[in-house]
């Protein structure tokens, strides 16, 4: 542990990785360009990678790197829970920033973040861009459309654009209040983690970030989108529209189960009005899966059953078995 402390105390980054060594190398290289005053430590959670990541991480000797090699792949949610739990106990920082292994802050961003006034009751979401400078659509924050009639009606007309922040927020002089955001460039204070707890590792993948940020808001904390805090996300382009199918097939389970938990948290009592539409949409989607319809149906039924019970303890091995029916 270092005694480098900026005006806002210590900042620790948590990076979760799985079989993307080339991207991880770029992410860690960019993170380490920040000074120790801006970034005290980096906790890397290696989710049982099999592509040489473990061996490569073992060759690094930077004192700010703290590597956790997981014995099994616990998904993004499990990785963030493990990394944040370790960081809280071992590094005792004031702020924590989470990101995937293909995302990193622009040069000087973390030094700038820690140099400004940061109240510990307000989480901060970064402005995330593709490497070519376009806004990264999958990381565009939003407000909860169920908490405002105007936003809800606008969402019925504009769909995704009705509740996500507009492009103008990325060039604004002041932060924009939000309710939901991703785990790419999200800054969370120790006070928030102590109050709200850690992400649910049982969520595995999909929706864990939205569920967690909704809970932050439910517990009285604020979240600001800050356009001056910029991140790069070297991910594949988000596709709008079209008939979506999930590959590998097992992802269906997590998208649907976690989706039910997320919608219920966001919509409250209105969830029960929304539920029949969701169930019908998912039932009709079976025909997109051709010869895999039986497996799709098994995953869908399990997801709906667990999602309505808000149960997140089904082992990943069981989900994989359902996908092979």
Tab-separated table of C-alpha atoms in Angstrom:
chain	number	residue	atom	x	y	z
A	1	UNK	CA	0.000	0.000	0.000
A	2	UNK	CA	1.256	3.456	-0.932
A	3	UNK	CA	1.081	6.700	0.976
A	4	UNK	CA	0.591	8.744	-2.217
A	5	UNK	CA	-2.510	10.790	-1.537
A	6	UNK	CA	-4.136	13.476	-3.670
A	7	UNK	CA	-6.575	16.185	-2.506
A	8	UNK	CA	-9.404	13.612	-2.531
A	9	UNK	CA	-7.352	10.850	-0.920
A	10	UNK	CA	-6.579	7.563	-2.656
A	11	UNK	CA	-8.012	6.175	-5.885
A	12	UNK	CA	-7.850	2.469	-6.757
A	13	UNK	CA	-8.787	1.077	-10.180
A	14	UNK	CA	-10.434	-2.339	-10.554
A	15	UNK	CA	-9.984	-4.076	-13.918
A	16	UNK	CA	-11.694	-7.401	-14.663
A	17	UNK	CA	-10.195	-9.499	-17.465
A	18	UNK	CA	-10.934	-12.765	-19.250
A	19	UNK	CA	-8.977	-14.018	-22.282
A	20	UNK	CA	-8.244	-10.619	-23.835
A	21	UNK	CA	-4.534	-10.291	-23.187
A	22	UNK	CA	-3.767	-7.832	-25.994
A	23	UNK	CA	-6.480	-5.449	-24.790
A	24	UNK	CA	-5.465	-5.853	-21.148
A	25	UNK	CA	-1.875	-4.869	-22.011
A	26	UNK	CA	-3.115	-1.628	-23.574
A	27	UNK	CA	-5.450	-0.882	-20.654
A	28	UNK	CA	-2.773	-1.363	-17.978
A	29	UNK	CA	-0.218	0.628	-19.994
A	30	UNK	CA	-2.629	3.572	-20.172
A	31	UNK	CA	-3.624	3.318	-16.527
A	32	UNK	CA	-0.008	3.360	-15.368
A	33	UNK	CA	0.554	6.651	-17.223
A	34	UNK	CA	-1.364	8.321	-14.395
A	35	UNK	CA	0.757	9.498	-11.483
A	36	UNK	CA	0.547	7.776	-8.068
A	37	UNK	CA	-1.266	10.874	-6.802
A	38	UNK	CA	-4.008	10.223	-9.360
A	39	UNK	CA	-3.965	6.440	-9.145
A	40	UNK	CA	-2.687	4.726	-6.023
A	41	UNK	CA	-3.167	1.092	-7.076
A	42	UNK	CA	-4.671	-1.140	-9.762
A	43	UNK	CA	-6.437	-4.351	-8.752
A	44	UNK	CA	-6.531	-6.731	-11.722
A	45	UNK	CA	-9.028	-9.588	-11.412
A	46	UNK	CA	-8.015	-12.368	-13.792
A	47	UNK	CA	-11.168	-14.451	-14.319
A	48	UNK	CA	-9.371	-17.793	-14.897
A	49	UNK	CA	-8.028	-16.739	-18.311
A	50	UNK	CA	-6.525	-19.448	-20.516
A	51	UNK	CA	-4.781	-17.291	-23.130
A	52	UNK	CA	-1.483	-16.573	-21.356
A	53	UNK	CA	-2.840	-13.707	-19.250
A	54	UNK	CA	-1.807	-15.374	-15.981
A	55	UNK	CA	1.790	-15.904	-17.122
A	56	UNK	CA	2.066	-12.372	-18.509
A	57	UNK	CA	0.710	-10.786	-15.328
A	58	UNK	CA	3.310	-12.740	-13.347
A	59	UNK	CA	6.085	-10.935	-15.249
A	60	UNK	CA	4.947	-7.460	-14.133
A	61	UNK	CA	6.684	-5.824	-11.207
A	62	UNK	CA	5.056	-2.393	-10.983
A	63	UNK	CA	4.390	-1.769	-7.262
A	64	UNK	CA	0.970	-0.309	-8.019
A	65	UNK	CA	-0.297	-3.568	-9.566
A	66	UNK	CA	-2.197	-6.019	-7.364
A	67	UNK	CA	-3.196	-9.169	-9.303
A	68	UNK	CA	-5.933	-11.575	-8.207
A	69	UNK	CA	-5.994	-14.849	-10.161
A	70	UNK	CA	-9.426	-16.415	-9.767
A	71	UNK	CA	-9.656	-20.222	-9.838
A	72	UNK	CA	-12.804	-20.003	-11.978
A	73	UNK	CA	-14.492	-17.529	-14.271
A	74	UNK	CA	-16.976	-15.670	-12.060
A	75	UNK	CA	-18.179	-13.363	-14.831
A	76	UNK	CA	-17.979	-9.599	-14.849
A	77	UNK	CA	-20.236	-9.259	-11.792
A	78	UNK	CA	-18.206	-11.775	-9.782
A	79	UNK	CA	-14.975	-10.146	-10.883
A	80	UNK	CA	-16.041	-6.663	-9.822
A	81	UNK	CA	-17.350	-7.965	-6.507
A	82	UNK	CA	-14.072	-9.796	-5.855
A	83	UNK	CA	-11.933	-6.837	-6.919
A	84	UNK	CA	-13.860	-4.266	-4.909
A	85	UNK	CA	-13.938	-6.499	-1.827
A	86	UNK	CA	-10.158	-6.950	-2.015
A	87	UNK	CA	-9.534	-3.258	-2.680
A	88	UNK	CA	-11.677	-2.204	0.276
A	89	UNK	CA	-9.789	-4.401	2.709
A	90	UNK	CA	-6.252	-4.210	1.320
A	91	UNK	CA	-5.999	-0.672	-0.083
A	92	UNK	CA	-8.520	1.290	1.997
A	93	UNK	CA	-8.949	3.951	-0.662
A	94	UNK	CA	-11.359	6.870	-0.702
A	95	UNK	CA	-12.448	6.316	-4.319
A	96	UNK	CA	-12.699	3.280	-6.586
A	97	UNK	CA	-13.026	3.286	-10.391
A	98	UNK	CA	-14.184	0.196	-12.274
A	99	UNK	CA	-13.592	-0.766	-15.918
A	100	UNK	CA	-13.432	-3.662	-18.342
A	101	UNK	CA	-10.117	-4.938	-19.698
A	102	UNK	CA	-10.668	-3.065	-22.988
A	103	UNK	CA	-11.266	0.390	-21.476
A	104	UNK	CA	-8.981	3.057	-20.036
A	105	UNK	CA	-8.973	6.748	-19.034
A	106	UNK	CA	-7.539	9.352	-21.373
A	107	UNK	CA	-4.076	10.638	-20.311
A	108	UNK	CA	-4.193	12.719	-17.125
A	109	UNK	CA	-7.869	11.997	-16.466
A	110	UNK	CA	-7.359	10.298	-13.107
A	111	UNK	CA	-4.952	12.988	-11.908
A	112	UNK	CA	-7.560	15.559	-12.872
A	113	UNK	CA	-10.344	13.642	-11.185
A	114	UNK	CA	-8.509	13.409	-7.885
A	115	UNK	CA	-7.447	17.059	-8.006
A	116	UNK	CA	-11.009	18.416	-8.092
A	117	UNK	CA	-13.602	18.645	-5.325
A	118	UNK	CA	-15.448	15.321	-5.130
A	119	UNK	CA	-18.264	14.958	-2.574
A	120	UNK	CA	-18.464	11.362	-1.392
A	121	UNK	CA	-22.255	11.203	-1.811
A	122	UNK	CA	-22.029	11.591	-5.616
A	123	UNK	CA	-20.759	8.840	-7.899
A	124	UNK	CA	-19.224	9.967	-11.183
A	125	UNK	CA	-19.759	8.379	-14.601
A	126	UNK	CA	-17.161	9.091	-17.276
A	127	UNK	CA	-17.836	10.094	-20.873
A	128	UNK	CA	-16.901	6.955	-22.795
A	129	UNK	CA	-15.782	7.068	-26.432
A	130	UNK	CA	-14.723	4.578	-29.082
A	131	UNK	CA	-11.037	4.852	-30.105
A	132	UNK	CA	-12.128	6.767	-33.242
A	133	UNK	CA	-13.734	9.497	-31.104
A	134	UNK	CA	-17.405	8.571	-31.469
A	135	UNK	CA	-19.591	8.335	-28.373
A	136	UNK	CA	-19.639	4.727	-27.146
A	137	UNK	CA	-23.328	3.910	-27.354
A	138	UNK	CA	-23.282	0.926	-25.011
A	139	UNK	CA	-21.854	3.147	-22.243
A	140	UNK	CA	-24.226	6.102	-22.719
A	141	UNK	CA	-25.780	6.756	-19.271
A	142	UNK	CA	-29.477	7.294	-18.724
A	143	UNK	CA	-32.179	8.353	-16.318
A	144	UNK	CA	-34.771	5.901	-15.027
A	145	UNK	CA	-37.817	6.358	-17.303
A	146	UNK	CA	-40.125	5.012	-14.582
A	147	UNK	CA	-39.321	7.850	-12.179
A	148	UNK	CA	-40.686	10.649	-14.398
A	149	UNK	CA	-43.905	10.699	-16.409
A	150	UNK	CA	-42.355	13.031	-18.994
A	151	UNK	CA	-39.372	10.737	-19.481
A	152	UNK	CA	-41.637	7.685	-19.622
A	153	UNK	CA	-43.803	9.232	-22.359
A	154	UNK	CA	-40.717	10.380	-24.263
A	155	UNK	CA	-39.323	6.849	-24.058
A	156	UNK	CA	-42.513	5.417	-25.589
A	157	UNK	CA	-41.901	7.634	-28.632
A	158	UNK	CA	-38.108	7.753	-28.892
A	159	UNK	CA	-37.299	4.391	-27.283
A	160	UNK	CA	-33.608	4.353	-26.273
A	161	UNK	CA	-33.100	8.052	-27.072
A	162	UNK	CA	-35.998	8.924	-24.781
A	163	UNK	CA	-34.186	8.133	-21.549
A	164	UNK	CA	-30.468	8.157	-22.400
A	165	UNK	CA	-28.558	11.406	-22.058
A	166	UNK	CA	-28.302	13.406	-25.319
A	167	UNK	CA	-25.041	13.929	-27.231
A	168	UNK	CA	-25.083	17.565	-26.048
A	169	UNK	CA	-24.332	16.338	-22.496
A	170	UNK	CA	-20.891	15.259	-23.736
A	171	UNK	CA	-19.944	18.845	-24.597
A	172	UNK	CA	-21.749	20.577	-21.720
A	173	UNK	CA	-19.889	22.759	-19.220
A	174	UNK	CA	-21.524	21.095	-16.218
A	175	UNK	CA	-22.252	17.500	-15.170
A	176	UNK	CA	-25.625	15.888	-15.934
A	177	UNK	CA	-27.517	14.031	-13.158
A	178	UNK	CA	-28.235	10.402	-14.119
A	179	UNK	CA	-29.684	7.237	-12.569
A	180	UNK	CA	-28.136	4.376	-14.563
A	181	UNK	CA	-24.705	3.774	-16.032
A	182	UNK	CA	-22.179	1.073	-16.871
A	183	UNK	CA	-19.156	-0.286	-15.046
A	184	UNK	CA	-16.807	1.430	-17.522
A	185	UNK	CA	-15.376	4.540	-15.917
A	186	UNK	CA	-17.682	4.606	-12.880
A	187	UNK	CA	-16.147	6.232	-9.791
A	188	UNK	CA	-17.620	5.067	-6.480
A	189	UNK	CA	-16.698	6.395	-3.046
A	190	UNK	CA	-15.862	4.245	-0.030
A	191	UNK	CA	-18.900	5.712	1.701
A	192	UNK	CA	-21.141	4.319	-1.047
A	193	UNK	CA	-19.607	0.856	-0.917
A	194	UNK	CA	-19.863	0.804	2.879
A	195	UNK	CA	-23.544	1.812	2.679
A	196	UNK	CA	-24.843	-0.071	-0.359
A	197	UNK	CA	-22.460	-3.024	-0.373
A	198	UNK	CA	-20.848	-4.739	-3.342
A	199	UNK	CA	-22.297	-5.830	-6.703
A	200	UNK	CA	-24.129	-9.178	-6.573
A	201	UNK	CA	-21.612	-11.751	-7.901
A	202	UNK	CA	-24.434	-14.162	-8.712
A	203	UNK	CA	-25.570	-11.904	-11.571
A	204	UNK	CA	-22.517	-13.180	-13.519
A	205	UNK	CA	-22.926	-10.965	-16.618
A	206	UNK	CA	-25.427	-8.426	-17.953
A	207	UNK	CA	-27.264	-5.764	-15.994
A	208	UNK	CA	-25.117	-5.911	-12.863
A	209	UNK	CA	-24.027	-2.304	-13.423
A	210	UNK	CA	-27.558	-0.993	-13.998
A	211	UNK	CA	-28.883	-2.887	-10.969
A	212	UNK	CA	-26.075	-1.535	-8.803
A	213	UNK	CA	-26.370	2.099	-9.900
A	214	UNK	CA	-30.140	1.955	-9.426
A	215	UNK	CA	-29.526	0.765	-5.884
A	216	UNK	CA	-27.128	3.684	-5.312
A	217	UNK	CA	-29.932	6.050	-6.291
A	218	UNK	CA	-32.501	4.155	-4.224
A	219	UNK	CA	-30.263	4.557	-1.174
A	220	UNK	CA	-30.105	8.326	-1.562
A	221	UNK	CA	-26.815	8.780	-3.407
A	222	UNK	CA	-26.436	10.927	-6.518
A	223	UNK	CA	-24.702	10.046	-9.785
A	224	UNK	CA	-23.298	12.673	-12.148
A	225	UNK	CA	-22.214	12.189	-15.738
A	226	UNK	CA	-19.037	14.299	-15.995
A	227	UNK	CA	-17.999	15.094	-19.593
A	228	UNK	CA	-14.546	16.238	-18.430
A	229	UNK	CA	-13.725	12.688	-17.295
A	230	UNK	CA	-13.081	10.839	-20.553
A	231	UNK	CA	-12.547	7.107	-21.150
A	232	UNK	CA	-11.811	5.065	-24.262
A	233	UNK	CA	-13.611	1.737	-24.775
A	234	UNK	CA	-12.094	-0.423	-27.489
A	235	UNK	CA	-15.145	-2.630	-27.937
A	236	UNK	CA	-17.173	-3.743	-30.941
A	237	UNK	CA	-19.727	-1.253	-32.207
A	238	UNK	CA	-23.150	-1.390	-30.586
A	239	UNK	CA	-25.731	-2.459	-33.162
A	240	UNK	CA	-29.048	-0.635	-33.178
A	241	UNK	CA	-32.205	-2.362	-34.270
A	242	UNK	CA	-32.456	-5.768	-35.894
A	243	UNK	CA	-33.612	-9.054	-34.418
A	244	UNK	CA	-31.182	-9.918	-31.646
A	245	UNK	CA	-29.970	-13.433	-30.921
A	246	UNK	CA	-27.510	-14.368	-28.198
A	247	UNK	CA	-24.340	-16.358	-28.826
A	248	UNK	CA	-23.219	-18.461	-27.044
A	249	UNK	CA	-26.761	-19.555	-26.279
A	250	UNK	CA	-26.244	-19.692	-22.484
A	251	UNK	CA	-26.222	-15.876	-22.429
A	252	UNK	CA	-30.010	-15.982	-22.909
A	253	UNK	CA	-30.394	-17.062	-19.298
A	254	UNK	CA	-28.474	-14.126	-17.831
A	255	UNK	CA	-29.982	-11.500	-20.148
A	256	UNK	CA	-33.530	-12.554	-19.254
A	257	UNK	CA	-33.077	-13.369	-15.547
A	258	UNK	CA	-31.083	-10.237	-14.809
A	259	UNK	CA	-33.424	-8.228	-17.025
A	260	UNK	CA	-36.385	-9.169	-14.839
A	261	UNK	CA	-34.480	-8.178	-11.691
A	262	UNK	CA	-33.417	-4.914	-13.321
A	263	UNK	CA	-36.878	-3.997	-14.632
A	264	UNK	CA	-38.461	-4.771	-11.274
A	265	UNK	CA	-35.987	-2.513	-9.476
A	266	UNK	CA	-36.467	0.272	-12.026
A	267	UNK	CA	-40.227	0.112	-12.544
A	268	UNK	CA	-41.536	-0.777	-9.089
A	269	UNK	CA	-45.250	-1.566	-9.183
A	270	UNK	CA	-45.344	-0.870	-12.947
A	271	UNK	CA	-43.169	-3.951	-13.434
A	272	UNK	CA	-46.229	-6.187	-13.265
A	273	UNK	CA	-47.832	-4.313	-16.168
A	274	UNK	CA	-44.618	-4.621	-18.167
A	275	UNK	CA	-44.082	-8.325	-17.412
A	276	UNK	CA	-46.608	-9.858	-19.873
A	277	UNK	CA	-45.041	-7.930	-22.766
A	278	UNK	CA	-41.557	-9.127	-21.816
A	279	UNK	CA	-42.686	-12.741	-21.504
A	280	UNK	CA	-44.484	-12.648	-24.855
A	281	UNK	CA	-41.489	-11.081	-26.602
A	282	UNK	CA	-39.115	-13.702	-25.228
A	283	UNK	CA	-41.502	-16.553	-26.084
A	284	UNK	CA	-41.770	-15.370	-29.683
A	285	UNK	CA	-37.981	-15.068	-29.979
A	286	UNK	CA	-37.622	-18.865	-29.802
A	287	UNK	CA	-38.101	-19.268	-33.534
A	288	UNK	CA	-34.886	-17.292	-34.189
A	289	UNK	CA	-32.877	-20.128	-32.658
A	290	UNK	CA	-33.728	-22.843	-35.203
A	291	UNK	CA	-32.451	-26.246	-34.106
A	292	UNK	CA	-31.597	-24.813	-30.673
A	293	UNK	CA	-35.194	-23.948	-29.761
A	294	UNK	CA	-35.445	-26.636	-27.070
A	295	UNK	CA	-32.324	-25.358	-25.322
A	296	UNK	CA	-33.532	-21.768	-25.720
A	297	UNK	CA	-36.858	-22.681	-24.103
A	298	UNK	CA	-35.102	-24.409	-21.174
A	299	UNK	CA	-32.934	-21.340	-20.602
A	300	UNK	CA	-35.908	-18.976	-20.940
A	301	UNK	CA	-38.039	-20.912	-18.452
A	302	UNK	CA	-35.204	-21.099	-15.910
A	303	UNK	CA	-34.478	-17.398	-16.339
A	304	UNK	CA	-38.087	-16.372	-15.787
A	305	UNK	CA	-38.443	-18.639	-12.745
A	306	UNK	CA	-35.229	-17.376	-11.131
A	307	UNK	CA	-35.787	-13.775	-12.177
A	308	UNK	CA	-39.238	-13.555	-10.624
A	309	UNK	CA	-37.826	-15.016	-7.414
A	310	UNK	CA	-34.820	-12.659	-7.696
A	311	UNK	CA	-32.649	-15.746	-7.219
A	312	UNK	CA	-29.045	-15.397	-8.395
A	313	UNK	CA	-27.525	-18.565	-6.966
A	314	UNK	CA	-27.900	-20.978	-9.911
A	315	UNK	CA	-24.360	-22.238	-10.706
A	316	UNK	CA	-22.944	-21.307	-14.111
A	317	UNK	CA	-22.311	-25.021	-14.783
A	318	UNK	CA	-26.082	-25.625	-14.581
A	319	UNK	CA	-26.722	-22.819	-17.064
A	320	UNK	CA	-24.204	-24.347	-19.486
A	321	UNK	CA	-25.955	-27.719	-19.117
A	322	UNK	CA	-29.344	-26.177	-19.987
A	323	UNK	CA	-27.804	-24.642	-23.119
A	324	UNK	CA	-26.776	-28.099	-24.374
A	325	UNK	CA	-30.233	-29.677	-24.256
